[in-house]
Amino acid sequence: MKLISQEFIRNIAPQLNLLNTLGGGTAQAQLRVDKVAKGVVVRVAAPSVRPENFHVLLDNNRLTVYCDYRHEEDDKMSAPLFAQTLDLPANLDLDRIDAVHEENELRVRIPYQDSASRRREIDIKLR
């Protein structure tokens, strides 16, 4: 005799994961900035966050990386999971910035060059 249906478990599991995360659970994102020969790589590891929940926003020389949680993809309401804003130095080429999500990690690559000043959201590629 089953007391709890599989459908109930599928519907409640994302909410339990969200409550665990907001309540100080183990789904804590880690941000690391690495300087490499060609530029800077910002790495964000958030194991339980789906790639479509990451967002990268560039506003002049400020880079904001954030994650939100939506139960369904088209939900209007979302819960913030992680947000970090970095002030970027003037020697980075902000026109050639790109972002890739691979192996449970978001990588935002910013090469050295002239700086640019405009606001745009960076598309994240899946590999």
GROMACS .gro file of N, CA and C in nm:
model
  381
    1MET      N    1   0.084  -0.118   0.000
    1MET     CA    2   0.000   0.000   0.000
    1MET      C    3   0.088   0.125   0.000
    2LYS      N    4   0.066   0.211  -0.098
    2LYS     CA    5   0.143   0.336  -0.107
    2LYS      C    6   0.066   0.448  -0.041
    3LEU      N    7   0.131   0.515   0.055
    3LEU     CA    8   0.066   0.627   0.122
    3LEU      C    9   0.088   0.758   0.046
    4ILE      N   10   0.200   0.769  -0.027
    4ILE     CA   11   0.233   0.892  -0.101
    4ILE      C   12   0.255   0.855  -0.247
    5SER      N   13   0.188   0.924  -0.337
    5SER     CA   14   0.200   0.894  -0.479
    5SER      C   15   0.327   0.953  -0.538
    6GLN      N   16   0.372   0.898  -0.649
    6GLN     CA   17   0.490   0.949  -0.720
    6GLN      C   18   0.467   1.091  -0.770
    7GLU      N   19   0.345   1.122  -0.813
    7GLU     CA   20   0.313   1.256  -0.861
    7GLU      C   21   0.329   1.359  -0.749
    8PHE      N   22   0.283   1.324  -0.629
    8PHE     CA   23   0.298   1.414  -0.514
    8PHE      C   24   0.445   1.440  -0.486
    9ILE      N   25   0.526   1.338  -0.489
    9ILE     CA   26   0.670   1.353  -0.464
    9ILE      C   27   0.735   1.442  -0.569
   10ARG      N   28   0.699   1.421  -0.698
   10ARG     CA   29   0.753   1.505  -0.806
   10ARG      C   30   0.714   1.651  -0.788
   11ASN      N   31   0.594   1.678  -0.739
   11ASN     CA   32   0.548   1.816  -0.721
   11ASN      C   33   0.606   1.883  -0.597
   12ILE      N   34   0.629   1.808  -0.492
   12ILE     CA   35   0.675   1.869  -0.367
   12ILE      C   36   0.828   1.877  -0.359
   13ALA      N   37   0.901   1.791  -0.430
   13ALA     CA   38   1.048   1.788  -0.419
   13ALA      C   39   1.113   1.922  -0.452
   14PRO      N   40   1.076   1.992  -0.561
   14PRO     CA   41   1.141   2.122  -0.587
   14PRO      C   42   1.117   2.224  -0.477
   15GLN      N   43   0.998   2.224  -0.418
   15GLN     CA   44   0.971   2.320  -0.310
   15GLN      C   45   1.053   2.287  -0.185
   16LEU      N   46   1.069   2.159  -0.155
   16LEU     CA   47   1.151   2.120  -0.040
   16LEU      C   48   1.296   2.160  -0.062
   17ASN      N   49   1.346   2.142  -0.186
   17ASN     CA   50   1.483   2.181  -0.217
   17ASN      C   51   1.499   2.331  -0.202
   18LEU      N   52   1.402   2.409  -0.248
   18LEU     CA   53   1.407   2.554  -0.234
   18LEU      C   54   1.407   2.594  -0.087
   19LEU      N   55   1.319   2.536  -0.008
   19LEU     CA   56   1.314   2.570   0.134
   19LEU      C   57   1.444   2.532   0.204
   20ASN      N   58   1.502   2.421   0.168
   20ASN     CA   59   1.630   2.380   0.225
   20ASN      C   60   1.738   2.481   0.190
   21THR      N   61   1.740   2.527   0.065
   21THR     CA   62   1.841   2.623   0.021
   21THR      C   63   1.823   2.757   0.092
   22LEU      N   64   1.700   2.809   0.096
   22LEU     CA   65   1.674   2.937   0.161
   22LEU      C   66   1.697   2.930   0.311
   23GLY      N   67   1.677   2.812   0.369
   23GLY     CA   68   1.695   2.795   0.512
   23GLY      C   69   1.838   2.763   0.551
   24GLY      N   70   1.933   2.780   0.460
   24GLY     CA   71   2.073   2.756   0.494
   24GLY      C   72   2.120   2.617   0.457
   25GLY      N   73   2.055   2.553   0.361
   25GLY     CA   74   2.093   2.419   0.318
   25GLY      C   75   2.228   2.418   0.248
   26THR      N   76   2.261   2.307   0.187
   26THR     CA   77   2.394   2.288   0.131
   26THR      C   78   2.410   2.338  -0.012
   27ALA      N   79   2.308   2.392  -0.074
   27ALA     CA   80   2.316   2.438  -0.212
   27ALA      C   81   2.370   2.580  -0.217
   28GLN      N   82   2.489   2.601  -0.163
   28GLN     CA   83   2.552   2.733  -0.157
   28GLN      C   84   2.641   2.753  -0.280
   29ALA      N   85   2.620   2.860  -0.353
   29ALA     CA   86   2.702   2.889  -0.470
   29ALA      C   87   2.839   2.940  -0.427
   30GLN      N   88   2.939   2.907  -0.507
   30GLN     CA   89   3.075   2.954  -0.481
   30GLN      C   90   3.123   3.031  -0.603
   31LEU      N   91   3.177   3.151  -0.580
   31LEU     CA   92   3.227   3.235  -0.688
   31LEU      C   93   3.378   3.247  -0.675
   32ARG      N   94   3.447   3.236  -0.789
   32ARG     CA   95   3.593   3.248  -0.792
   32ARG      C   96   3.632   3.327  -0.916
   33VAL      N   97   3.727   3.420  -0.902
   33VAL     CA   98   3.776   3.498  -1.015
   33VAL      C   99   3.921   3.458  -1.040
   34ASP      N  100   3.948   3.411  -1.162
   34ASP     CA  101   4.083   3.369  -1.201
   34ASP      C  102   4.137   3.463  -1.308
   35LYS      N  103   4.260   3.510  -1.289
   35LYS     CA  104   4.328   3.587  -1.392
   35LYS      C  105   4.408   3.489  -1.476
   36VAL      N  106   4.384   3.492  -1.607
   36VAL     CA  107   4.457   3.406  -1.701
   36VAL      C  108   4.530   3.495  -1.799
   37ALA      N  109   4.612   3.436  -1.886
   37ALA     CA  110   4.694   3.514  -1.978
   37ALA      C  111   4.611   3.603  -2.071
   38LYS      N  112   4.493   3.556  -2.113
   38LYS     CA  113   4.413   3.631  -2.210
   38LYS      C  114   4.308   3.721  -2.146
   39GLY      N  115   4.287   3.708  -2.016
   39GLY     CA  116   4.185   3.791  -1.951
   39GLY      C  117   4.149   3.740  -1.814
   40VAL      N  118   4.020   3.746  -1.783
   40VAL     CA  119   3.969   3.707  -1.652
   40VAL      C  120   3.857   3.605  -1.673
   41VAL      N  121   3.851   3.505  -1.585
   41VAL     CA  122   3.742   3.407  -1.587
   41VAL      C  123   3.674   3.410  -1.451
   42VAL      N  124   3.543   3.439  -1.453
   42VAL     CA  125   3.463   3.436  -1.332
   42VAL      C  126   3.392   3.301  -1.331
   43ARG      N  127   3.413   3.223  -1.226
   43ARG     CA  128   3.355   3.088  -1.215
   43ARG      C  129   3.254   3.086  -1.101
   44VAL      N  130   3.135   3.035  -1.133
   44VAL     CA  131   3.031   3.021  -1.030
   44VAL      C  132   2.988   2.875  -1.029
   45ALA      N  133   3.008   2.810  -0.915
   45ALA     CA  134   2.966   2.671  -0.898
   45ALA      C  135   2.845   2.668  -0.806
   46ALA      N  136   2.735   2.619  -0.859
   46ALA     CA  137   2.612   2.603  -0.782
   46ALA      C  138   2.552   2.469  -0.824
   47PRO      N  139   2.588   2.361  -0.756
   47PRO     CA  140   2.555   2.226  -0.802
   47PRO      C  141   2.407   2.197  -0.825
   48SER      N  142   2.318   2.251  -0.746
   48SER     CA  143   2.177   2.215  -0.760
   48SER      C  144   2.098   2.313  -0.845
   49VAL      N  145   2.164   2.411  -0.907
   49VAL     CA  146   2.095   2.512  -0.987
   49VAL      C  147   2.102   2.474  -1.134
   50ARG      N  148   1.985   2.474  -1.199
   50ARG     CA  149   1.980   2.441  -1.342
   50ARG      C  150   2.040   2.555  -1.424
   51PRO      N  151   2.101   2.524  -1.539
   51PRO     CA  152   2.165   2.628  -1.621
   51PRO      C  153   2.072   2.742  -1.660
   52GLU      N  154   1.945   2.714  -1.685
   52GLU     CA  155   1.852   2.819  -1.726
   52GLU      C  156   1.817   2.916  -1.613
   53ASN      N  157   1.856   2.885  -1.491
   53ASN     CA  158   1.830   2.974  -1.378
   53ASN      C  159   1.942   3.073  -1.352
   54PHE      N  160   2.054   3.061  -1.424
   54PHE     CA  161   2.164   3.156  -1.413
   54PHE      C  162   2.137   3.277  -1.501
   55HIS      N  163   2.182   3.394  -1.457
   55HIS     CA  164   2.172   3.516  -1.537
   55HIS      C  165   2.302   3.594  -1.519
   56VAL      N  166   2.348   3.655  -1.629
   56VAL     CA  167   2.468   3.738  -1.625
   56VAL      C  168   2.430   3.871  -1.687
   57LEU      N  169   2.449   3.978  -1.611
   57LEU     CA  170   2.411   4.111  -1.655
   57LEU      C  171   2.532   4.203  -1.650
   58LEU      N  172   2.555   4.275  -1.759
   58LEU     CA  173   2.665   4.370  -1.767
   58LEU      C  174   2.606   4.511  -1.774
   59ASP      N  175   2.646   4.596  -1.681
   59ASP     CA  176   2.600   4.735  -1.676
   59ASP      C  177   2.724   4.823  -1.662
   60ASN      N  178   2.766   4.884  -1.773
   60ASN     CA  179   2.892   4.958  -1.780
   60ASN      C  180   3.005   4.866  -1.737
   61ASN      N  181   3.072   4.894  -1.629
   61ASN     CA  182   3.181   4.807  -1.586
   61ASN      C  183   3.143   4.722  -1.464
   62ARG      N  184   3.014   4.702  -1.442
   62ARG     CA  185   2.967   4.618  -1.331
   62ARG      C  186   2.905   4.490  -1.387
   63LEU      N  187   2.958   4.379  -1.342
   63LEU     CA  188   2.910   4.248  -1.384
   63LEU      C  189   2.832   4.187  -1.268
   64THR      N  190   2.707   4.150  -1.293
   64THR     CA  191   2.624   4.086  -1.191
   64THR      C  192   2.590   3.946  -1.238
   65VAL      N  193   2.619   3.849  -1.153
   65VAL     CA  194   2.584   3.709  -1.177
   65VAL      C  195   2.482   3.671  -1.071
   66TYR      N  196   2.367   3.618  -1.115
   66TYR     CA  197   2.267   3.578  -1.017
   66TYR      C  198   2.192   3.454  -1.062
   67CYS      N  199   2.134   3.386  -0.966
   67CYS     CA  200   2.052   3.267  -0.991
   67CYS      C  201   1.917   3.290  -0.925
   68ASP      N  202   1.815   3.243  -0.990
   68ASP     CA  203   1.684   3.246  -0.929
   68ASP      C  204   1.618   3.111  -0.944
   69TYR      N  205   1.517   3.087  -0.866
   69TYR     CA  206   1.445   2.961  -0.871
   69TYR      C  207   1.302   2.987  -0.913
   70ARG      N  208   1.257   2.912  -1.012
   70ARG     CA  209   1.117   2.914  -1.055
   70ARG      C  210   1.069   2.769  -1.058
   71HIS      N  211   0.954   2.744  -0.998
   71HIS     CA  212   0.901   2.608  -0.996
   71HIS      C  213   0.874   2.560  -1.138
   72GLU      N  214   0.812   2.644  -1.217
   72GLU     CA  215   0.788   2.617  -1.359
   72GLU      C  216   0.861   2.723  -1.439
   73GLU      N  217   0.904   2.691  -1.559
   73GLU     CA  218   0.984   2.784  -1.639
   73GLU      C  219   0.914   2.917  -1.666
   74ASP      N  220   0.781   2.915  -1.684
   74ASP     CA  221   0.708   3.039  -1.715
   74ASP      C  222   0.644   3.103  -1.592
   75ASP      N  223   0.683   3.061  -1.471
   75ASP     CA  224   0.632   3.124  -1.349
   75ASP      C  225   0.673   3.270  -1.342
   76LYS      N  226   0.582   3.355  -1.296
   76LYS     CA  227   0.613   3.498  -1.279
   76LYS      C  228   0.690   3.521  -1.148
   77MET      N  229   0.665   3.438  -1.049
   77MET     CA  230   0.729   3.455  -0.920
   77MET      C  231   0.856   3.370  -0.913
   78SER      N  232   0.963   3.430  -0.861
   78SER     CA  233   1.087   3.356  -0.845
   78SER      C  234   1.149   3.389  -0.710
   79ALA      N  235   1.236   3.301  -0.665
   79ALA     CA  236   1.307   3.322  -0.538
   79ALA      C  237   1.456   3.337  -0.569
   80PRO      N  238   1.522   3.437  -0.514
   80PRO     CA  239   1.666   3.454  -0.539
   80PRO      C  240   1.746   3.347  -0.465
   81LEU      N  241   1.843   3.288  -0.535
   81LEU     CA  242   1.929   3.187  -0.474
   81LEU      C  243   2.070   3.239  -0.450
   82PHE      N  244   2.117   3.327  -0.539
   82PHE     CA  245   2.255   3.375  -0.531
   82PHE      C  246   2.264   3.502  -0.614
   83ALA      N  247   2.340   3.601  -0.568
   83ALA     CA  248   2.367   3.723  -0.645
   83ALA      C  249   2.502   3.779  -0.603
   84GLN      N  250   2.582   3.815  -0.702
   84GLN     CA  251   2.713   3.874  -0.675
   84GLN      C  252   2.742   3.977  -0.783
   85THR      N  253   2.784   4.097  -0.743
   85THR     CA  254   2.819   4.203  -0.837
   85THR      C  255   2.967   4.232  -0.824
   86LEU      N  256   3.034   4.240  -0.939
   86LEU     CA  257   3.177   4.267  -0.943
   86LEU      C  258   3.202   4.395  -1.023
   87ASP      N  259   3.289   4.481  -0.973
   87ASP     CA  260   3.334   4.597  -1.049
   87ASP      C  261   3.452   4.554  -1.134
   88LEU      N  262   3.441   4.571  -1.265
   88LEU     CA  263   3.544   4.525  -1.357
   88LEU      C  264   3.644   4.638  -1.387
   89PRO      N  265   3.772   4.603  -1.400
   89PRO     CA  266   3.872   4.705  -1.433
   89PRO      C  267   3.858   4.753  -1.577
   90ALA      N  268   3.915   4.868  -1.608
   90ALA     CA  269   3.901   4.931  -1.740
   90ALA      C  270   3.977   4.859  -1.850
   91ASN      N  271   4.070   4.771  -1.817
   91ASN     CA  272   4.151   4.706  -1.921
   91ASN      C  273   4.087   4.579  -1.977
   92LEU      N  274   3.959   4.553  -1.951
   92LEU     CA  275   3.891   4.436  -2.006
   92LEU      C  276   3.803   4.477  -2.123
   93ASP      N  277   3.795   4.389  -2.225
   93ASP     CA  278   3.714   4.414  -2.344
   93ASP      C  279   3.573   4.362  -2.319
   94LEU      N  280   3.484   4.448  -2.278
   94LEU     CA  281   3.349   4.408  -2.241
   94LEU      C  282   3.261   4.375  -2.361
   95ASP      N  283   3.306   4.410  -2.483
   95ASP     CA  284   3.230   4.372  -2.603
   95ASP      C  285   3.247   4.225  -2.638
   96ARG      N  286   3.353   4.164  -2.589
   96ARG     CA  287   3.381   4.024  -2.624
   96ARG      C  288   3.358   3.928  -2.507
   97ILE      N  289   3.282   3.968  -2.409
   97ILE     CA  290   3.253   3.882  -2.295
   97ILE      C  291   3.161   3.769  -2.339
   98ASP      N  292   3.182   3.650  -2.282
   98ASP     CA  293   3.090   3.540  -2.310
   98ASP      C  294   3.075   3.455  -2.185
   99ALA      N  295   2.969   3.374  -2.183
   99ALA     CA  296   2.940   3.289  -2.067
   99ALA      C  297   2.905   3.149  -2.116
  100VAL      N  298   2.957   3.049  -2.045
  100VAL     CA  299   2.934   2.909  -2.080
  100VAL      C  300   2.899   2.834  -1.952
  101HIS      N  301   2.797   2.750  -1.957
  101HIS     CA  302   2.766   2.663  -1.844
  101HIS      C  303   2.809   2.522  -1.883
  102GLU      N  304   2.902   2.466  -1.804
  102GLU     CA  305   2.956   2.335  -1.835
  102GLU      C  306   2.994   2.265  -1.704
  103GLU      N  307   2.957   2.138  -1.692
  103GLU     CA  308   2.993   2.056  -1.576
  103GLU      C  309   2.952   2.123  -1.444
  104ASN      N  310   2.828   2.167  -1.435
  104ASN     CA  311   2.772   2.229  -1.313
  104ASN      C  312   2.843   2.357  -1.272
  105GLU      N  313   2.905   2.425  -1.367
  105GLU     CA  314   2.975   2.550  -1.336
  105GLU      C  315   2.951   2.651  -1.447
  106LEU      N  316   2.922   2.774  -1.407
  106LEU     CA  317   2.909   2.884  -1.502
  106LEU      C  318   3.045   2.951  -1.514
  107ARG      N  319   3.091   2.973  -1.637
  107ARG     CA  320   3.218   3.043  -1.660
  107ARG      C  321   3.191   3.166  -1.747
  108VAL      N  322   3.224   3.282  -1.692
  108VAL     CA  323   3.212   3.408  -1.765
  108VAL      C  324   3.354   3.450  -1.800
  109ARG      N  325   3.383   3.454  -1.931
  109ARG     CA  326   3.518   3.487  -1.977
  109ARG      C  327   3.521   3.629  -2.032
  110ILE      N  328   3.618   3.707  -1.982
  110ILE     CA  329   3.630   3.847  -2.023
  110ILE      C  330   3.775   3.870  -2.065
  111PRO      N  331   3.800   3.892  -2.194
  111PRO     CA  332   3.939   3.912  -2.240
  111PRO      C  333   3.989   4.053  -2.210
  112TYR      N  334   4.122   4.067  -2.205
  112TYR     CA  335   4.182   4.198  -2.190
  112TYR      C  336   4.167   4.278  -2.320
  113GLN      N  337   4.154   4.407  -2.312
  113GLN     CA  338   4.151   4.501  -2.425
  113GLN      C  339   4.096   4.633  -2.376
  114ASP      N  340   4.038   4.708  -2.470
  114ASP     CA  341   3.974   4.835  -2.434
  114ASP      C  342   3.841   4.808  -2.366
  115SER      N  343   3.802   4.903  -2.281
  115SER     CA  344   3.672   4.886  -2.215
  115SER      C  345   3.562   4.949  -2.300
  116ALA      N  346   3.443   4.901  -2.281
  116ALA     CA  347   3.325   4.957  -2.348
  116ALA      C  348   3.222   4.986  -2.240
  117SER      N  349   3.129   5.073  -2.270
  117SER     CA  350   3.028   5.102  -2.168
  117SER      C  351   2.889   5.091  -2.228
  118ARG      N  352   2.830   4.975  -2.205
  118ARG     CA  353   2.690   4.955  -2.240
  118ARG      C  354   2.635   4.840  -2.158
  119ARG      N  355   2.505   4.833  -2.149
  119ARG     CA  356   2.438   4.732  -2.067
  119ARG      C  357   2.380   4.625  -2.158
  120ARG      N  358   2.402   4.497  -2.121
  120ARG     CA  359   2.342   4.387  -2.195
  120ARG      C  360   2.345   4.262  -2.109
  121GLU      N  361   2.255   4.167  -2.140
  121GLU     CA  362   2.255   4.038  -2.071
  121GLU      C  363   2.333   3.941  -2.157
  122ILE      N  364   2.418   3.862  -2.094
  122ILE     CA  365   2.505   3.767  -2.163
  122ILE      C  366   2.434   3.634  -2.178
  123ASP      N  367   2.428   3.581  -2.301
  123ASP     CA  368   2.368   3.450  -2.325
  123ASP      C  369   2.460   3.343  -2.269
  124ILE      N  370   2.402   3.238  -2.213
  124ILE     CA  371   2.477   3.127  -2.155
  124ILE      C  372   2.462   3.007  -2.245
  125LYS      N  373   2.575   2.951  -2.289
  125LYS     CA  374   2.574   2.835  -2.376
  125LYS      C  375   2.579   2.708  -2.294
  126LEU      N  376   2.508   2.605  -2.340
  126LEU     CA  377   2.512   2.475  -2.275
  126LEU      C  378   2.606   2.385  -2.351
  127ARG      N  379   2.687   2.308  -2.279
  127ARG     CA  380   2.776   2.210  -2.345
  127ARG      C  381   2.752   2.075  -2.290
   0.00000   0.00000   0.00000
